[in-house]
Amino acid sequence: MELSIVMPCLNEAETLAVCIRKAHQFLQTQNISGEVIVADNGSSDGSQNIAVLEGARLISASRRGYGSALIEGVKASKGKYVIIGDADDSYDFSGLHPFLEKLRDGFDLVIGNRFQGGIQKGAMPFLHRYLGNPVLSFIGRIFFKTRIGDFHCGLRGFRKDKLLSLNLRTTGMEFASEMVVKAALMGYQIAEVPTILSRDGRTRKPHLRTWRDGWRHLRFLLIYSPKWLFLYPGILTVAVGTIVSAFLAVRPVSIHGVVFDVHTLLYSSMMIIIGLQFLFFYVFSKVYANEAGLIPQTAVFEKCMTFLSLEKGLLLGTAFISIGIVLTVSAFYRWSQIHFGPLDPVVMLRRVIPAVSFLVIGVQVVLNSFYLGILTIQKVE
């Protein structure tokens, strides 16, 4: 069998029949060996009976969610290629030629682009069309270096074996983003084809929830891009904090009459500590994701990991703690010179803040190094 057409379904009795008929029409007119699968997600409006009567193969997905329904349908499919699409009649299943042609040409994933094909009046809410989809797709292109213009088009095709090898895990609407992100990370050949989005034929409200599902898509993009979530903010925060602290640890700095002193030094030191934790979280997330097979290992990160070890972390942390102790002893000595009497707060804070910062950073490095050692213990063995 060459092609399986899979439709996720949750109470789509109004439009399911016409979608199945169009899909069968496509298979028959193009003389394609294929099947139509309805992956039902617990419908209570008789959608199951409609699917059977229209000649589709009915698959029951017990776990709720758009992603759950689709992955169950894909697993049960028999075709070499699979095309998925919503059962709300917003996509034309009788016009799947561009998708199948791209798949036959060797592409692993083919995604529809509604902004290129055309969005009919009333087919997409204003916020989705001009804010949600463009912004999330732009973030996806930046984070994952892909040219996909419409991350969330519900009509897409792929090679079954390639999709299953991605080990997709999300159960909700973010399944669409996960598919594109993992395919891009794995270096799959991805193509886009213009797709017309029509106004769906349902009278009930859509399952999609604007803000909830939008946040779930954004959350997924961030989690799968630790560089943008942890690395880049960490580098920026540490760099700014270090530069500011280096100047203020010596003397106050005046810019256009505004004096920056120990109070700013305290905040800049805090930036270094927070930024360093961002960097550790980047390493942790990359190590975990690589070990769990969520994202592919990169040669650059693997090379960097050869320089990171528990022993080196302990030495570095001990060095920072030692500097903090020396600075603390220096401040204590300064206090003893005035017989432990009242101190000038500004003068002493310029000594104490760096001392405390080095102590905290040292402990931070030691503890995080132990945790990194736990994450990589299998490699050590």
CSV table of C-alpha atoms in Angstrom, one decimal:
chain,number,residue,atom,x,y,z
A,1,MET,CA,0.0,0.0,0.0
A,2,GLU,CA,1.4,3.4,-1.0
A,3,LEU,CA,-0.7,5.9,0.9
A,4,SER,CA,-2.7,6.2,4.1
A,5,ILE,CA,-4.9,9.2,4.8
A,6,VAL,CA,-5.4,9.7,8.5
A,7,MET,CA,-8.0,12.0,10.0
A,8,PRO,CA,-8.1,12.7,13.8
A,9,CYS,CA,-11.6,12.9,15.0
A,10,LEU,CA,-13.4,14.2,18.1
A,11,ASN,CA,-17.1,14.9,17.5
A,12,GLU,CA,-16.9,15.7,13.8
A,13,ALA,CA,-20.2,14.2,12.7
A,14,GLU,CA,-21.1,17.3,10.7
A,15,THR,CA,-18.1,17.1,8.4
A,16,LEU,CA,-16.5,13.7,8.7
A,17,ALA,CA,-18.5,12.0,5.8
A,18,VAL,CA,-17.6,14.6,3.2
A,19,CYS,CA,-13.9,14.5,4.2
A,20,ILE,CA,-13.8,10.7,3.9
A,21,ARG,CA,-15.6,10.9,0.5
A,22,LYS,CA,-13.1,13.4,-0.9
A,23,ALA,CA,-10.2,11.2,0.3
A,24,HIS,CA,-11.7,8.1,-1.3
A,25,GLN,CA,-12.3,10.1,-4.5
A,26,PHE,CA,-8.6,11.2,-4.6
A,27,LEU,CA,-7.4,7.6,-4.2
A,28,GLN,CA,-9.8,6.3,-6.9
A,29,THR,CA,-9.2,9.0,-9.5
A,30,GLN,CA,-5.5,8.8,-9.1
A,31,ASN,CA,-5.5,5.0,-9.1
A,32,ILE,CA,-3.5,5.0,-5.8
A,33,SER,CA,-3.3,1.9,-3.6
A,34,GLY,CA,-4.4,3.5,-0.3
A,35,GLU,CA,-6.7,3.6,2.7
A,36,VAL,CA,-8.6,6.2,4.8
A,37,ILE,CA,-8.2,6.0,8.6
A,38,VAL,CA,-10.3,7.8,11.1
A,39,ALA,CA,-8.5,8.0,14.5
A,40,ASP,CA,-11.3,8.6,16.9
A,41,ASN,CA,-10.5,10.3,20.2
A,42,GLY,CA,-13.7,9.5,22.1
A,43,SER,CA,-16.4,11.0,20.0
A,44,SER,CA,-20.0,11.1,21.5
A,45,ASP,CA,-21.9,12.3,18.4
A,46,GLY,CA,-21.9,9.1,16.3
A,47,SER,CA,-18.7,9.9,14.3
A,48,GLN,CA,-17.6,6.3,14.7
A,49,ASN,CA,-20.6,5.0,12.9
A,50,ILE,CA,-20.2,7.6,10.1
A,51,ALA,CA,-16.6,6.5,9.6
A,52,VAL,CA,-17.5,2.9,9.2
A,53,LEU,CA,-20.5,3.6,6.9
A,54,GLU,CA,-18.3,5.7,4.6
A,55,GLY,CA,-15.7,2.9,4.3
A,56,ALA,CA,-12.9,4.3,6.5
A,57,ARG,CA,-10.9,2.2,8.9
A,58,LEU,CA,-11.8,3.2,12.4
A,59,ILE,CA,-9.0,3.4,15.0
A,60,SER,CA,-9.7,4.2,18.6
A,61,ALA,CA,-7.3,6.5,20.5
A,62,SER,CA,-8.1,6.1,24.1
A,63,ARG,CA,-5.8,8.9,25.3
A,64,ARG,CA,-7.2,12.3,24.7
A,65,GLY,CA,-5.4,14.9,22.6
A,66,TYR,CA,-4.8,15.8,18.9
A,67,GLY,CA,-1.3,14.3,19.0
A,68,SER,CA,-2.5,11.1,20.7
A,69,ALA,CA,-5.1,10.5,18.0
A,70,LEU,CA,-2.7,11.2,15.2
A,71,ILE,CA,0.1,9.0,16.4
A,72,GLU,CA,-2.3,6.1,17.0
A,73,GLY,CA,-3.7,6.5,13.5
A,74,VAL,CA,-0.2,6.6,12.0
A,75,LYS,CA,1.0,3.5,13.9
A,76,ALA,CA,-2.1,1.6,12.6
A,77,SER,CA,-1.6,2.8,9.0
A,78,LYS,CA,-0.3,0.4,6.3
A,79,GLY,CA,0.9,2.9,3.7
A,80,LYS,CA,4.5,3.8,2.9
A,81,TYR,CA,3.4,7.4,3.0
A,82,VAL,CA,0.9,9.0,5.3
A,83,ILE,CA,-1.1,12.3,4.8
A,84,ILE,CA,-2.9,13.7,7.9
A,85,GLY,CA,-5.5,16.4,7.9
A,86,ASP,CA,-8.3,17.7,10.1
A,87,ALA,CA,-11.8,16.2,9.6
A,88,ASP,CA,-13.6,19.6,9.7
A,89,ASP,CA,-13.6,20.1,5.9
A,90,SER,CA,-11.2,23.0,6.1
A,91,TYR,CA,-8.8,21.1,3.8
A,92,ASP,CA,-9.6,19.6,0.5
A,93,PHE,CA,-8.7,15.9,0.6
A,94,SER,CA,-9.5,15.5,-3.1
A,95,GLY,CA,-6.5,17.7,-3.9
A,96,LEU,CA,-3.6,15.9,-2.3
A,97,HIS,CA,-1.5,15.6,-5.5
A,98,PRO,CA,1.2,18.1,-4.5
A,99,PHE,CA,1.9,16.3,-1.2
A,100,LEU,CA,2.1,12.9,-2.8
A,101,GLU,CA,4.4,14.2,-5.6
A,102,LYS,CA,6.8,15.7,-3.1
A,103,LEU,CA,6.9,12.4,-1.1
A,104,ARG,CA,7.5,10.4,-4.3
A,105,ASP,CA,10.4,12.9,-5.1
A,106,GLY,CA,12.1,11.8,-1.9
A,107,PHE,CA,11.1,14.4,0.7
A,108,ASP,CA,10.6,13.0,4.2
A,109,LEU,CA,8.1,15.6,5.4
A,110,VAL,CA,5.7,17.8,3.3
A,111,ILE,CA,3.8,20.6,5.0
A,112,GLY,CA,1.1,22.8,3.7
A,113,ASN,CA,1.5,26.5,3.7
A,114,ARG,CA,-1.8,28.3,4.2
A,115,PHE,CA,-0.3,31.8,3.8
A,116,GLN,CA,0.9,30.9,0.3
A,117,GLY,CA,-2.2,28.9,-0.8
A,118,GLY,CA,-4.7,31.3,0.6
A,119,ILE,CA,-6.9,31.7,3.6
A,120,GLN,CA,-10.6,32.1,2.9
A,121,LYS,CA,-12.6,34.7,4.7
A,122,GLY,CA,-13.6,33.5,8.2
A,123,ALA,CA,-11.4,30.4,7.9
A,124,MET,CA,-8.8,31.6,10.5
A,125,PRO,CA,-9.4,33.9,13.5
A,126,PHE,CA,-7.7,37.3,13.3
A,127,LEU,CA,-5.3,36.6,16.2
A,128,HIS,CA,-4.2,33.3,14.7
A,129,ARG,CA,-3.7,34.8,11.2
A,130,TYR,CA,-1.8,38.0,12.1
A,131,LEU,CA,-0.2,37.2,15.5
A,132,GLY,CA,-0.1,33.6,16.7
A,133,ASN,CA,0.9,31.7,13.6
A,134,PRO,CA,3.3,34.2,12.1
A,135,VAL,CA,5.0,34.8,15.4
A,136,LEU,CA,5.3,31.2,16.4
A,137,SER,CA,6.5,30.2,12.9
A,138,PHE,CA,9.1,33.0,13.0
A,139,ILE,CA,10.4,31.8,16.3
A,140,GLY,CA,10.5,28.3,15.0
A,141,ARG,CA,12.5,29.4,12.0
A,142,ILE,CA,15.0,31.3,14.1
A,143,PHE,CA,15.4,28.7,16.8
A,144,PHE,CA,15.7,25.7,14.5
A,145,LYS,CA,17.2,27.1,11.3
A,146,THR,CA,14.4,26.0,9.0
A,147,ARG,CA,12.6,27.8,6.3
A,148,ILE,CA,9.1,26.5,7.1
A,149,GLY,CA,6.7,29.4,6.8
A,150,ASP,CA,3.6,27.7,8.4
A,151,PHE,CA,4.5,25.6,11.4
A,152,HIS,CA,0.9,24.8,12.3
A,153,CYS,CA,-0.8,23.8,9.1
A,154,GLY,CA,-2.9,20.7,9.8
A,155,LEU,CA,-2.4,19.2,6.4
A,156,ARG,CA,0.9,17.4,6.0
A,157,GLY,CA,2.4,14.2,4.6
A,158,PHE,CA,5.4,12.1,5.5
A,159,ARG,CA,7.1,8.8,5.2
A,160,LYS,CA,5.7,6.6,7.9
A,161,ASP,CA,9.0,5.1,8.9
A,162,LYS,CA,10.7,8.5,9.1
A,163,LEU,CA,7.9,9.9,11.3
A,164,LEU,CA,7.9,7.0,13.7
A,165,SER,CA,11.7,7.2,14.1
A,166,LEU,CA,11.2,10.7,15.5
A,167,ASN,CA,9.6,9.2,18.7
A,168,LEU,CA,7.0,12.0,19.0
A,169,ARG,CA,5.7,12.4,22.5
A,170,THR,CA,3.4,15.4,22.8
A,171,THR,CA,-0.3,14.6,23.0
A,172,GLY,CA,-1.9,18.0,22.3
A,173,MET,CA,-1.9,20.6,19.6
A,174,GLU,CA,1.8,21.2,20.0
A,175,PHE,CA,2.3,17.8,18.2
A,176,ALA,CA,2.4,19.8,15.0
A,177,SER,CA,5.4,21.8,16.2
A,178,GLU,CA,7.1,18.8,17.6
A,179,MET,CA,6.9,17.1,14.2
A,180,VAL,CA,8.6,20.0,12.4
A,181,VAL,CA,11.2,20.7,15.1
A,182,LYS,CA,12.4,17.1,15.4
A,183,ALA,CA,12.4,16.6,11.6
A,184,ALA,CA,14.5,19.8,11.3
A,185,LEU,CA,16.9,18.7,14.0
A,186,MET,CA,17.3,15.3,12.4
A,187,GLY,CA,18.1,16.8,9.1
A,188,TYR,CA,15.1,15.5,7.2
A,189,GLN,CA,14.3,16.7,3.8
A,190,ILE,CA,11.3,19.0,4.3
A,191,ALA,CA,9.1,20.7,1.6
A,192,GLU,CA,6.2,23.1,1.7
A,193,VAL,CA,3.3,23.3,-0.8
A,194,PRO,CA,0.7,26.0,-1.0
A,195,THR,CA,-2.5,24.9,0.7
A,196,ILE,CA,-6.0,26.6,0.7
A,197,LEU,CA,-7.6,26.9,4.1
A,198,SER,CA,-11.4,26.9,3.8
A,199,ARG,CA,-13.9,27.8,6.4
A,200,ASP,CA,-14.8,24.6,8.3
A,201,GLY,CA,-18.2,23.1,8.1
A,202,ARG,CA,-18.9,22.8,11.9
A,203,THR,CA,-21.5,24.7,13.9
A,204,ARG,CA,-19.8,24.0,17.2
A,205,LYS,CA,-16.7,25.8,18.6
A,206,PRO,CA,-13.3,24.5,17.4
A,207,HIS,CA,-11.2,22.4,19.8
A,208,LEU,CA,-8.3,24.8,19.5
A,209,ARG,CA,-8.0,27.3,22.4
A,210,THR,CA,-6.1,30.4,21.3
A,211,TRP,CA,-4.1,31.3,24.4
A,212,ARG,CA,-3.8,27.9,26.0
A,213,ASP,CA,-2.6,26.1,22.8
A,214,GLY,CA,-0.5,29.1,21.7
A,215,TRP,CA,1.4,28.9,25.0
A,216,ARG,CA,1.8,25.2,24.6
A,217,HIS,CA,3.4,25.7,21.2
A,218,LEU,CA,5.7,28.4,22.5
A,219,ARG,CA,6.6,26.4,25.6
A,220,PHE,CA,7.6,23.4,23.4
A,221,LEU,CA,9.7,25.6,21.1
A,222,LEU,CA,11.6,27.0,24.1
A,223,ILE,CA,12.1,23.7,25.8
A,224,TYR,CA,13.5,22.1,22.6
A,225,SER,CA,15.9,25.1,22.1
A,226,PRO,CA,18.1,25.3,25.2
A,227,LYS,CA,20.4,27.7,23.4
A,228,TRP,CA,17.7,30.4,23.3
A,229,LEU,CA,16.1,29.4,26.6
A,230,PHE,CA,19.4,29.1,28.7
A,231,LEU,CA,22.6,29.6,26.8
A,232,TYR,CA,22.2,33.0,25.1
A,233,PRO,CA,20.4,34.7,28.1
A,234,GLY,CA,23.1,33.2,30.4
A,235,ILE,CA,26.0,34.5,28.3
A,236,LEU,CA,24.5,37.9,28.1
A,237,THR,CA,23.7,38.1,31.8
A,238,VAL,CA,27.1,36.9,32.9
A,239,ALA,CA,28.9,39.3,30.4
A,240,VAL,CA,27.0,42.4,31.5
A,241,GLY,CA,27.3,41.5,35.2
A,242,THR,CA,31.0,40.9,34.9
A,243,ILE,CA,31.7,44.1,33.0
A,244,VAL,CA,29.7,46.3,35.4
A,245,SER,CA,31.2,44.5,38.5
A,246,ALA,CA,34.7,44.9,37.2
A,247,PHE,CA,34.3,48.7,37.1
A,248,LEU,CA,32.3,49.2,40.3
A,249,ALA,CA,34.6,46.9,42.4
A,250,VAL,CA,37.3,49.6,42.1
A,251,ARG,CA,35.4,52.9,42.4
A,252,PRO,CA,32.1,54.5,41.7
A,253,VAL,CA,31.2,55.3,38.1
A,254,SER,CA,29.5,58.5,37.0
A,255,ILE,CA,27.6,58.7,33.7
A,256,HIS,CA,26.1,62.1,32.8
A,257,GLY,CA,25.8,63.0,36.5
A,258,VAL,CA,24.3,59.6,37.5
A,259,VAL,CA,26.5,57.9,40.0
A,260,PHE,CA,26.6,54.1,40.1
A,261,ASP,CA,28.0,52.7,43.3
A,262,VAL,CA,27.9,49.6,45.6
A,263,HIS,CA,24.1,49.2,45.2
A,264,THR,CA,24.6,48.7,41.5
A,265,LEU,CA,27.5,46.4,42.3
A,266,LEU,CA,25.2,44.2,44.3
A,267,TYR,CA,22.8,43.8,41.4
A,268,SER,CA,25.6,43.2,38.9
A,269,SER,CA,27.0,40.5,41.1
A,270,MET,CA,23.5,38.9,41.3
A,271,MET,CA,23.4,38.9,37.5
A,272,ILE,CA,26.6,36.9,37.3
A,273,ILE,CA,25.3,34.3,39.7
A,274,ILE,CA,21.9,34.0,37.9
A,275,GLY,CA,23.6,34.0,34.5
A,276,LEU,CA,25.9,31.2,35.6
A,277,GLN,CA,23.0,29.1,36.7
A,278,PHE,CA,21.4,29.6,33.2
A,279,LEU,CA,24.6,28.2,31.7
A,280,PHE,CA,24.5,25.2,33.9
A,281,PHE,CA,20.9,24.6,33.0
A,282,TYR,CA,21.8,24.7,29.4
A,283,VAL,CA,24.4,22.0,29.9
A,284,PHE,CA,22.0,19.9,32.0
A,285,SER,CA,19.2,20.2,29.5
A,286,LYS,CA,21.5,19.3,26.6
A,287,VAL,CA,22.9,16.3,28.4
A,288,TYR,CA,19.5,15.0,29.4
A,289,ALA,CA,18.0,15.6,25.9
A,290,ASN,CA,20.9,13.8,24.3
A,291,GLU,CA,20.8,10.8,26.7
A,292,ALA,CA,17.0,10.5,26.3
A,293,GLY,CA,17.2,10.7,22.5
A,294,LEU,CA,15.0,13.9,22.4
A,295,ILE,CA,17.5,15.8,20.2
A,296,PRO,CA,20.5,14.6,18.2
A,297,GLN,CA,24.0,15.0,19.6
A,298,THR,CA,26.1,17.7,18.0
A,299,ALA,CA,29.8,17.4,17.4
A,300,VAL,CA,30.5,20.8,19.0
A,301,PHE,CA,28.7,20.0,22.2
A,302,GLU,CA,30.2,16.5,22.4
A,303,LYS,CA,33.6,18.1,22.1
A,304,CYS,CA,32.9,20.6,24.8
A,305,MET,CA,31.7,17.9,27.1
A,306,THR,CA,35.1,16.2,27.0
A,307,PHE,CA,36.5,19.2,28.9
A,308,LEU,CA,33.8,19.1,31.6
A,309,SER,CA,34.2,16.7,34.5
A,310,LEU,CA,33.3,16.5,38.2
A,311,GLU,CA,37.0,16.9,39.1
A,312,LYS,CA,37.5,20.0,37.0
A,313,GLY,CA,34.4,21.5,38.4
A,314,LEU,CA,35.5,20.8,42.0
A,315,LEU,CA,38.8,22.4,41.3
A,316,LEU,CA,37.2,25.5,39.8
A,317,GLY,CA,34.6,25.8,42.5
A,318,THR,CA,37.3,25.5,45.2
A,319,ALA,CA,39.3,28.2,43.5
A,320,PHE,CA,36.3,30.6,43.6
A,321,ILE,CA,35.7,29.7,47.2
A,322,SER,CA,39.3,30.4,48.0
A,323,ILE,CA,39.2,33.8,46.4
A,324,GLY,CA,36.0,34.5,48.4
A,325,ILE,CA,37.7,33.5,51.6
A,326,VAL,CA,40.7,35.7,50.9
A,327,LEU,CA,38.5,38.7,50.2
A,328,THR,CA,36.5,38.0,53.4
A,329,VAL,CA,39.7,37.8,55.5
A,330,SER,CA,40.8,41.1,53.9
A,331,ALA,CA,37.5,42.8,54.9
A,332,PHE,CA,37.8,41.3,58.4
A,333,TYR,CA,41.4,42.6,58.7
A,334,ARG,CA,40.2,46.1,57.6
A,335,TRP,CA,37.6,45.9,60.4
A,336,SER,CA,40.1,44.8,63.0
A,337,GLN,CA,42.2,47.9,62.2
A,338,ILE,CA,39.5,50.1,63.6
A,339,HIS,CA,39.1,47.8,66.6
A,340,PHE,CA,35.9,46.3,65.2
A,341,GLY,CA,34.1,49.6,65.5
A,342,PRO,CA,31.6,51.3,63.1
A,343,LEU,CA,32.5,50.8,59.4
A,344,ASP,CA,32.0,53.0,56.3
A,345,PRO,CA,29.2,51.0,54.6
A,346,VAL,CA,30.2,52.0,51.0
A,347,VAL,CA,33.9,51.1,51.5
A,348,MET,CA,33.2,47.8,53.2
A,349,LEU,CA,30.5,46.8,50.7
A,350,ARG,CA,32.9,47.3,47.9
A,351,ARG,CA,35.0,44.5,49.6
A,352,VAL,CA,32.2,42.3,50.9
A,353,ILE,CA,30.0,42.0,47.8
A,354,PRO,CA,32.8,40.5,45.6
A,355,ALA,CA,33.8,38.2,48.5
A,356,VAL,CA,30.2,36.9,49.0
A,357,SER,CA,29.8,36.6,45.2
A,358,PHE,CA,32.9,34.4,44.9
A,359,LEU,CA,31.8,32.2,47.8
A,360,VAL,CA,28.3,31.7,46.3
A,361,ILE,CA,29.7,31.1,42.8
A,362,GLY,CA,32.2,28.6,44.2
A,363,VAL,CA,29.5,26.6,46.0
A,364,GLN,CA,27.3,26.9,42.9
A,365,VAL,CA,30.0,25.4,40.7
A,366,VAL,CA,30.7,22.6,43.1
A,367,LEU,CA,27.1,21.5,43.5
A,368,ASN,CA,26.3,21.8,39.8
A,369,SER,CA,29.4,19.8,39.0
A,370,PHE,CA,28.2,17.0,41.2
A,371,TYR,CA,24.8,17.1,39.5
A,372,LEU,CA,26.4,17.0,36.1
A,373,GLY,CA,28.5,14.0,37.2
A,374,ILE,CA,25.2,12.2,38.1
A,375,LEU,CA,23.8,13.0,34.6
A,376,THR,CA,26.9,11.7,32.9
A,377,ILE,CA,27.7,8.8,35.2
A,378,GLN,CA,27.1,6.2,32.5
A,379,LYS,CA,29.7,7.9,30.3
A,380,VAL,CA,32.2,7.8,33.2
A,381,GLU,CA,31.6,4.0,33.6
